[in-house]
PDB file of C-alpha atoms in Angstrom:
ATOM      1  CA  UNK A   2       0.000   0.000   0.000  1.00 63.00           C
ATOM      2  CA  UNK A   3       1.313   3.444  -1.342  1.00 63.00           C
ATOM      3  CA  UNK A   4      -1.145   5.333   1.663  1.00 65.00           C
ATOM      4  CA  UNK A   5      -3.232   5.029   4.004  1.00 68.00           C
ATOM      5  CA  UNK A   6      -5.359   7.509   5.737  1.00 57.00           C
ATOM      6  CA  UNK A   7      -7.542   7.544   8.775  1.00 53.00           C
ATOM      7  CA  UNK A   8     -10.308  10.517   9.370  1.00 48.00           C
ATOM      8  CA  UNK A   9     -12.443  10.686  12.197  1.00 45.00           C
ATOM      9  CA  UNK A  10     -14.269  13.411  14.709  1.00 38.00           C
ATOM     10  CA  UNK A  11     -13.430  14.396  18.495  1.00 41.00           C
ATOM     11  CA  UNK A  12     -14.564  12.383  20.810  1.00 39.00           C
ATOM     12  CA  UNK A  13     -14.088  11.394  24.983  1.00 37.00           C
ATOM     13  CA  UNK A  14     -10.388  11.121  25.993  1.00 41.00           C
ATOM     14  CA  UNK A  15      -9.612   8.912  28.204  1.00 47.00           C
ATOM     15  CA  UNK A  16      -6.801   9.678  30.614  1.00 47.00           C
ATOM     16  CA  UNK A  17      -3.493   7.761  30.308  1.00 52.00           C
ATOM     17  CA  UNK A  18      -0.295   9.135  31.546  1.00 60.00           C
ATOM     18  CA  UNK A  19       1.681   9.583  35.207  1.00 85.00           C
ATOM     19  CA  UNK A  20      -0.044   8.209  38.556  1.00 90.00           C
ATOM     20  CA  UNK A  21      -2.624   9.856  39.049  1.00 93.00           C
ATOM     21  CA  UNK A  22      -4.321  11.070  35.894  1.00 91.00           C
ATOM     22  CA  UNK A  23      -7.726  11.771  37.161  1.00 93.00           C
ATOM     23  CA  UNK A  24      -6.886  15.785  37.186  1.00 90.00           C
ATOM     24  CA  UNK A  25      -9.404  16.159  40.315  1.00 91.00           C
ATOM     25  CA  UNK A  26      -8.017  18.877  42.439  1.00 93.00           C
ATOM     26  CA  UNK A  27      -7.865  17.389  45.708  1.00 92.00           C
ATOM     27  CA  UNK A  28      -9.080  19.525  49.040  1.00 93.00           C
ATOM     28  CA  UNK A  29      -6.926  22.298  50.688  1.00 94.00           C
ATOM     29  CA  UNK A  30      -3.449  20.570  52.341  1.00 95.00           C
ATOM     30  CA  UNK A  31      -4.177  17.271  50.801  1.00 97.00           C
ATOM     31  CA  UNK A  32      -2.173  15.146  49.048  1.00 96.00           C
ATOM     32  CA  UNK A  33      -1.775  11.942  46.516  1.00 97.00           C
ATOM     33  CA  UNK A  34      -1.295   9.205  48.589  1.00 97.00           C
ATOM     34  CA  UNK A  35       1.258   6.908  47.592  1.00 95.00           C
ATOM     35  CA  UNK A  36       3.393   3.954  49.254  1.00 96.00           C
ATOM     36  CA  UNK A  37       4.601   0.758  48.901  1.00 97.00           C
ATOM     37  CA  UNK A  38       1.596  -1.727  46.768  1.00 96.00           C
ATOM     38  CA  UNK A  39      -0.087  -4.751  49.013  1.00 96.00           C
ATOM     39  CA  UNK A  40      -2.338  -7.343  47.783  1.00 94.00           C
ATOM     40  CA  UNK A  41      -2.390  -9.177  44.989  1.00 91.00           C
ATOM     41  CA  UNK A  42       0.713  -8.990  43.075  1.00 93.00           C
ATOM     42  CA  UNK A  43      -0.616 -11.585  40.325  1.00 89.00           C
ATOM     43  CA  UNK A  44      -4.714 -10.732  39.417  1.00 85.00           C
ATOM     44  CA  UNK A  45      -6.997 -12.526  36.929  1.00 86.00           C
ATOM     45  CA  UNK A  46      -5.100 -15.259  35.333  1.00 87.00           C
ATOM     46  CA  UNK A  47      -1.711 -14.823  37.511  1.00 88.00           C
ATOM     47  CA  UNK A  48      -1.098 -12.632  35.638  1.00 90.00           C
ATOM     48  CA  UNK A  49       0.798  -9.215  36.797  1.00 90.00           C
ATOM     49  CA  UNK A  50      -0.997  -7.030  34.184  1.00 90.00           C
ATOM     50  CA  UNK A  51      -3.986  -7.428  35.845  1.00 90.00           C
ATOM     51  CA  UNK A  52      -2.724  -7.154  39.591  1.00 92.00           C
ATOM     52  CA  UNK A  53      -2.803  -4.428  42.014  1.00 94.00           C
ATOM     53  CA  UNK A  54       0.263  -2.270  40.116  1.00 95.00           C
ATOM     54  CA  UNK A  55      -2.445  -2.183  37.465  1.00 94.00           C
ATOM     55  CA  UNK A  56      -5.029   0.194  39.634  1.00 95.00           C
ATOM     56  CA  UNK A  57      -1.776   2.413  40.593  1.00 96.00           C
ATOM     57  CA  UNK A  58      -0.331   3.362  37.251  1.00 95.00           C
ATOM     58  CA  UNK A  59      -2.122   6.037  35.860  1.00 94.00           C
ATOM     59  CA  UNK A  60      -4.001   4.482  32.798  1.00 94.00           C
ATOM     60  CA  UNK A  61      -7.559   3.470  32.598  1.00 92.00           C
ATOM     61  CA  UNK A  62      -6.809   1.273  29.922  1.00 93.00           C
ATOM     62  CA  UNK A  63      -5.119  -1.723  32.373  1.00 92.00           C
ATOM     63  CA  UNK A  64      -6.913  -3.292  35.639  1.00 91.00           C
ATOM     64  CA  UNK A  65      -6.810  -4.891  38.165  1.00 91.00           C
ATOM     65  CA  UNK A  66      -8.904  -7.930  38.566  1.00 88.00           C
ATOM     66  CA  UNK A  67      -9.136  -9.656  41.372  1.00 84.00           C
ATOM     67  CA  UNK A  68      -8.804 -13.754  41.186  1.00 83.00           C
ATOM     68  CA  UNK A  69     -11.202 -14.202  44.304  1.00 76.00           C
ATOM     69  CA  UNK A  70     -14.056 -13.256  46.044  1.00 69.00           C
ATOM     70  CA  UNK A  71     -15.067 -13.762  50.023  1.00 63.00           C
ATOM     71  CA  UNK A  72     -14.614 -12.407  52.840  1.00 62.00           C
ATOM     72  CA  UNK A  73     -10.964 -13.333  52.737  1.00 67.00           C
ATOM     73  CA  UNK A  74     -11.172 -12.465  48.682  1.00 75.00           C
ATOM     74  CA  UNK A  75      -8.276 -10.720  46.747  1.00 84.00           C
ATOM     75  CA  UNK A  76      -7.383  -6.977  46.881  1.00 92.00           C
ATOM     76  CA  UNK A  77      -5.481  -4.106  46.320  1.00 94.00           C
ATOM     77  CA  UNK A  78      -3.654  -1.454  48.562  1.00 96.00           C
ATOM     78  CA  UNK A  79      -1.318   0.982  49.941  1.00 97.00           C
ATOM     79  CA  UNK A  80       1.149   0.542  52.875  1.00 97.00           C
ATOM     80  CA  UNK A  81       2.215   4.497  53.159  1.00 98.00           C
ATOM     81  CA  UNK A  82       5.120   5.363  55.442  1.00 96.00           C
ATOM     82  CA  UNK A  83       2.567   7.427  58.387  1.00 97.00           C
ATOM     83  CA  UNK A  84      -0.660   7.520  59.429  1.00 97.00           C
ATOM     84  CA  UNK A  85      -3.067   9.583  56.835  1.00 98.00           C
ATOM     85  CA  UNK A  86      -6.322  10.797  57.238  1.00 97.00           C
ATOM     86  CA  UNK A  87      -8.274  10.501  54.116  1.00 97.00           C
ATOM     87  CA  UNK A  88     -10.027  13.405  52.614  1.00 97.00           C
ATOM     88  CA  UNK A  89     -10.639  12.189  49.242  1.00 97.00           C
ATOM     89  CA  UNK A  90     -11.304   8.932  46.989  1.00 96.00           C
ATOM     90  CA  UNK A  91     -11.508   8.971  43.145  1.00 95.00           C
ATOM     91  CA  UNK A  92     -11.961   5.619  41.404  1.00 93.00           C
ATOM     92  CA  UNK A  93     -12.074   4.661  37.881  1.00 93.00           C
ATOM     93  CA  UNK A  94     -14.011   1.545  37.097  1.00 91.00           C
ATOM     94  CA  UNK A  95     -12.862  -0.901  34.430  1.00 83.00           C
ATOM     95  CA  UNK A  96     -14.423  -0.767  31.136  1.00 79.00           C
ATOM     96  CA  UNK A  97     -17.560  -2.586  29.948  1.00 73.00           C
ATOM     97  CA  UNK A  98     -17.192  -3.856  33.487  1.00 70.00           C
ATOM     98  CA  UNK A  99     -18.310  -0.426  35.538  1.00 72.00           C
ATOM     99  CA  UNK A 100     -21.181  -2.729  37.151  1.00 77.00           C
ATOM    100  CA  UNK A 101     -18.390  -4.641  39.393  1.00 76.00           C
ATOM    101  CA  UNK A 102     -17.759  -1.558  41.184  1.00 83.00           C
ATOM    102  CA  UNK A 103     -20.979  -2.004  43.493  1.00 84.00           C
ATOM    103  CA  UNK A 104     -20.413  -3.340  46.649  1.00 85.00           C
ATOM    104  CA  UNK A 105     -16.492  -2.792  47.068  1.00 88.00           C
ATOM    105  CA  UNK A 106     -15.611  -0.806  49.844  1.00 92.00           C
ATOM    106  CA  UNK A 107     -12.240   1.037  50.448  1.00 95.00           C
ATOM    107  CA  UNK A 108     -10.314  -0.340  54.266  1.00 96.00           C
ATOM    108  CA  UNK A 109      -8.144   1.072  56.564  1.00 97.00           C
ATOM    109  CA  UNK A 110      -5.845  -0.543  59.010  1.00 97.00           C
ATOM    110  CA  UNK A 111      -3.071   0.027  61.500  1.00 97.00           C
ATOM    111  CA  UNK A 112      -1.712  -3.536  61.211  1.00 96.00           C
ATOM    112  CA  UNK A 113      -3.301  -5.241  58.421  1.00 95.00           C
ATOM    113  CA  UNK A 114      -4.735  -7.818  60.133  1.00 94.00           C
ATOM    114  CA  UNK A 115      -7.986  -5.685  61.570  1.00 95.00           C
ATOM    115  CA  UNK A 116      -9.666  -3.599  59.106  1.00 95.00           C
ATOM    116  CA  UNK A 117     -12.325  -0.932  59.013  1.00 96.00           C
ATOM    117  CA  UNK A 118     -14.168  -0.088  55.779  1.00 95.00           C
ATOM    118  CA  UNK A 119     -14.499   3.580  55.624  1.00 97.00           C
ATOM    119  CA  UNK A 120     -16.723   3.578  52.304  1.00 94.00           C
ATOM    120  CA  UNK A 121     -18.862   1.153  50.556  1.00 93.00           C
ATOM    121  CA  UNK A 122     -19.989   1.706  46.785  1.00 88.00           C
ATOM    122  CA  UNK A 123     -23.771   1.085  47.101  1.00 80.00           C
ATOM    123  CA  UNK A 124     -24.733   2.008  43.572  1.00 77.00           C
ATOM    124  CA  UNK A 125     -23.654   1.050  40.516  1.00 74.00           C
ATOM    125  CA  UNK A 126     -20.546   2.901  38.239  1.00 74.00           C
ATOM    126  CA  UNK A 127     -21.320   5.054  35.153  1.00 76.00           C
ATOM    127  CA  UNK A 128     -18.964   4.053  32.398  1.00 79.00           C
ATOM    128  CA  UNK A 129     -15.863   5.684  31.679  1.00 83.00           C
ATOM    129  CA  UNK A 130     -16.811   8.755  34.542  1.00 89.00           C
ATOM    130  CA  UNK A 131     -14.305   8.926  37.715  1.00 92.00           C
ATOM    131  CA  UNK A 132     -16.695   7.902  41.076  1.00 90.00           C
ATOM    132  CA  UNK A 133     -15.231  10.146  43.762  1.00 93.00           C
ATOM    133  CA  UNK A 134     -15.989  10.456  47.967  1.00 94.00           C
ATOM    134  CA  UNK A 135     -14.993  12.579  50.391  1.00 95.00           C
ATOM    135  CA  UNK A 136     -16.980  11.686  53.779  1.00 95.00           C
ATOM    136  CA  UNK A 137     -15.776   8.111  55.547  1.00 96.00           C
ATOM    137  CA  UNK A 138     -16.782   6.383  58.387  1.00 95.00           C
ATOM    138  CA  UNK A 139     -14.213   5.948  61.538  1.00 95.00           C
ATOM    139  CA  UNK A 140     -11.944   7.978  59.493  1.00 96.00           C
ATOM    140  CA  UNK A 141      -8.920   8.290  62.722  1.00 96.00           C
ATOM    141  CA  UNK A 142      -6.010   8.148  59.777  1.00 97.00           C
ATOM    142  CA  UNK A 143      -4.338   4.999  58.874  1.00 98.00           C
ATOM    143  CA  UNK A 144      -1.196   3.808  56.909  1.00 97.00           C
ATOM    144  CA  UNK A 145      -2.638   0.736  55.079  1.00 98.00           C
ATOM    145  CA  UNK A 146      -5.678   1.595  52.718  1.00 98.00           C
ATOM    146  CA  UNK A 147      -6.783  -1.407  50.480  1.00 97.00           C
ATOM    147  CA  UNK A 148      -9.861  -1.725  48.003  1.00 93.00           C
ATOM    148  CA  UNK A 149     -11.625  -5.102  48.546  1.00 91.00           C
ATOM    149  CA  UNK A 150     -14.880  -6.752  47.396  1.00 83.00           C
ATOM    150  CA  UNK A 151     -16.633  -9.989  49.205  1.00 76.00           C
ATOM    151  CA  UNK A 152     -19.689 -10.458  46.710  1.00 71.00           C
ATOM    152  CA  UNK A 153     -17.784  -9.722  43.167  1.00 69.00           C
ATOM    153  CA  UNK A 154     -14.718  -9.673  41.405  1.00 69.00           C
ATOM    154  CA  UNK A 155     -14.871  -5.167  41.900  1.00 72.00           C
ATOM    155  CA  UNK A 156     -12.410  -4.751  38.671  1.00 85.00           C
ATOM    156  CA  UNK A 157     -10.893  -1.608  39.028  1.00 90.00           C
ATOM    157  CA  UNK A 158      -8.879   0.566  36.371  1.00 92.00           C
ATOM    158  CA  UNK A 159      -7.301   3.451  38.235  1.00 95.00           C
ATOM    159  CA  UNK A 160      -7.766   4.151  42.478  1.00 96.00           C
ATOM    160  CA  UNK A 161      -6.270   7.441  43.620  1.00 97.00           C
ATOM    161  CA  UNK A 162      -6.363   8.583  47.342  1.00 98.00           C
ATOM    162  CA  UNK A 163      -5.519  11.655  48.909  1.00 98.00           C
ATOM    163  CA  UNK A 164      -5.379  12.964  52.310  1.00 97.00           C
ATOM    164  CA  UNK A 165      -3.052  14.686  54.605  1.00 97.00           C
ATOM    165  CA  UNK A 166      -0.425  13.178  57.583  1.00 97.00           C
ATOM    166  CA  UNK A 167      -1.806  12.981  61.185  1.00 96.00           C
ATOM    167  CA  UNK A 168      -4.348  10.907  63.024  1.00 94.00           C
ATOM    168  CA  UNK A 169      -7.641  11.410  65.070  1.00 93.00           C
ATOM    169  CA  UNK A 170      -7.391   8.792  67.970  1.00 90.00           C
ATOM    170  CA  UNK A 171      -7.295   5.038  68.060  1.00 88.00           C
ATOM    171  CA  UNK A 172     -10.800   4.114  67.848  1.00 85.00           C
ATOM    172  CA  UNK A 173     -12.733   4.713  64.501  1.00 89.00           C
ATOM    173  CA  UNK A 174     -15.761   4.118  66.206  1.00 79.00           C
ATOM    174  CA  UNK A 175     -15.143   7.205  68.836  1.00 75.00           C
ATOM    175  CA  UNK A 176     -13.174   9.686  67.592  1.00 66.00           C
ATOM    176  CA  UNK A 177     -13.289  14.126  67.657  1.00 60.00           C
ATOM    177  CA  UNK A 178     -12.532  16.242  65.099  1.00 59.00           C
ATOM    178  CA  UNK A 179     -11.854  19.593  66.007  1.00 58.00           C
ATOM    179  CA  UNK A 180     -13.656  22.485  63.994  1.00 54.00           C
ATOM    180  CA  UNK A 181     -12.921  26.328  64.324  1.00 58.00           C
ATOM    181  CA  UNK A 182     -16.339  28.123  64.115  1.00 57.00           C
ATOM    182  CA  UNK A 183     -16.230  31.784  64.457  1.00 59.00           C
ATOM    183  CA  UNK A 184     -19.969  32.562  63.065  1.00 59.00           C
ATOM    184  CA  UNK A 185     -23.254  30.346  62.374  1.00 62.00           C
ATOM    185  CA  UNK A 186     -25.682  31.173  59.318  1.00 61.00           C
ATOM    186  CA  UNK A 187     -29.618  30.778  61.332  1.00 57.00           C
ATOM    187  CA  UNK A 188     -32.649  30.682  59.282  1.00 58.00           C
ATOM    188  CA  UNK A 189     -35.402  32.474  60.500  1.00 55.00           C
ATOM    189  CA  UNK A 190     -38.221  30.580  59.307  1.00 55.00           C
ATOM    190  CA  UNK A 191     -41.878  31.350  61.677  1.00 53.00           C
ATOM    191  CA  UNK A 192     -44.041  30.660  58.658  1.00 56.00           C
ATOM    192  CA  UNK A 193     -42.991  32.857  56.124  1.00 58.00           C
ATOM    193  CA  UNK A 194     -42.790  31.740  52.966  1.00 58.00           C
ATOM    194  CA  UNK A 195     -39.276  33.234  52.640  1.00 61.00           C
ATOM    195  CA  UNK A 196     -37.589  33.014  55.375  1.00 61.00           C
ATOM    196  CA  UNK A 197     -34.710  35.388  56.559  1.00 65.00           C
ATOM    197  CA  UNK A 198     -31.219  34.635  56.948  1.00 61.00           C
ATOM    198  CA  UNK A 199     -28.665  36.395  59.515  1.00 64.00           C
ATOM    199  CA  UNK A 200     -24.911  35.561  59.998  1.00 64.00           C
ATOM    200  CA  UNK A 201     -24.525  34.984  63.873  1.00 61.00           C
ATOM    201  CA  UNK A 202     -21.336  35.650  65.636  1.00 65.00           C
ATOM    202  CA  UNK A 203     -20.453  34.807  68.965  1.00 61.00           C
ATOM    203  CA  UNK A 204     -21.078  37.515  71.705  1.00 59.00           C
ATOM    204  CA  UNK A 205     -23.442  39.060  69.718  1.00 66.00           C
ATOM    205  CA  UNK A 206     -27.103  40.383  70.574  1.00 63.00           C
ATOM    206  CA  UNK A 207     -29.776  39.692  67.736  1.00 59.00           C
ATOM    207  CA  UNK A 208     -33.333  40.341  67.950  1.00 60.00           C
TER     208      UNK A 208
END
């Protein structure tokens, strides 16, 4: 063949390229989580393409597929080098295979051997569209994070976590964040139909 030519019209782009690649600006003092990989080294097929380097490298094209299911089934994680307390999760499912997504949760540990999930994917994943969280349960900081599914196989294509160093006690279940709160917004609502708001501030008189 002398030439050959190819035409065709813009379309969706999927991200490929350095760890991470989702381009979500993560919240104020956060950052990209990263650490040394746990879980399965080998996924579907023992093979390494489709273990847990393959949720940690930046393109949605590879995934990692777990070979097992259970509640001692495969996963994938981070072992980071402190304790990190998570302000942000963005996942991107595999594709043609978004519908795994539902019922994986993301865990934390401080030993790996007793973990807490912090979030649970109730609903099913929208193709090719990053799924992203940022309010966990018994979120104290931890330095292992792992994905992990007990009902289904939760193929994965890229997981991204950010957060910032520190920790918030030793008991996710009883824990206090501290909040600085120097005014309240009230609503004064006694039946009108459009109701009034006023900015409070402490040590102030309001009638």
């Amino acid at each position: 063949v002398a030439e050959l030519e190819f035409y065709g019209y813009p379309g969706y782009e999927e991200p490929v390229g350095p760890y991470p690649s989702s381009d979500i600006t993560p919240p104020s003092g956060s950052k990209i989580l990263r650490g040394e990989l746990i879980g399965d080294e080998l996924g579907w097929g023992n093979r390494a393409e489709s273990g847990r380097s393959a949720a940690f490298d930046g393109d949605v094209h590879t995934s990692y597929k777990a070979i097992s299911t259970g509640s001692n089934g495969s996963w994938c994680g981070v072992a980071l080098d402190q304790r990190y307390v998570l302000t942000q999760l963005c996942l991107y499912p595999r594709a043609e295979w978004a519908s795994r997504v539902k019922n994986a949760c993301l865990q934390g540990s401080l030993d790996q051997e007793n973990w807490v999930t912090l979030y649970q994917f109730a609903e099913d994943a929208a193709e090719k569209t990053w799924i992203t969280a940022d309010e966990f349960y018994g979120n104290i900081g931890y330095n292992y994070y792992r994905y992990f599914t007990s009902d289904n196989h939760g193929d994965v294509a890229e997981l991204e976590l950010y957060g910032y160093a520190g920790a918030l006690g030793d008991d996710p279940a009883n824990y206090t964040i501290t909040v600085d709160v120097s005014a309240l917004v009230v609503t004064l609502d006694a039946g009108d139909p459009q109701p009034e708001q006023i900015t409070v501030r402490f040590g102030g008189t309001y009638e």
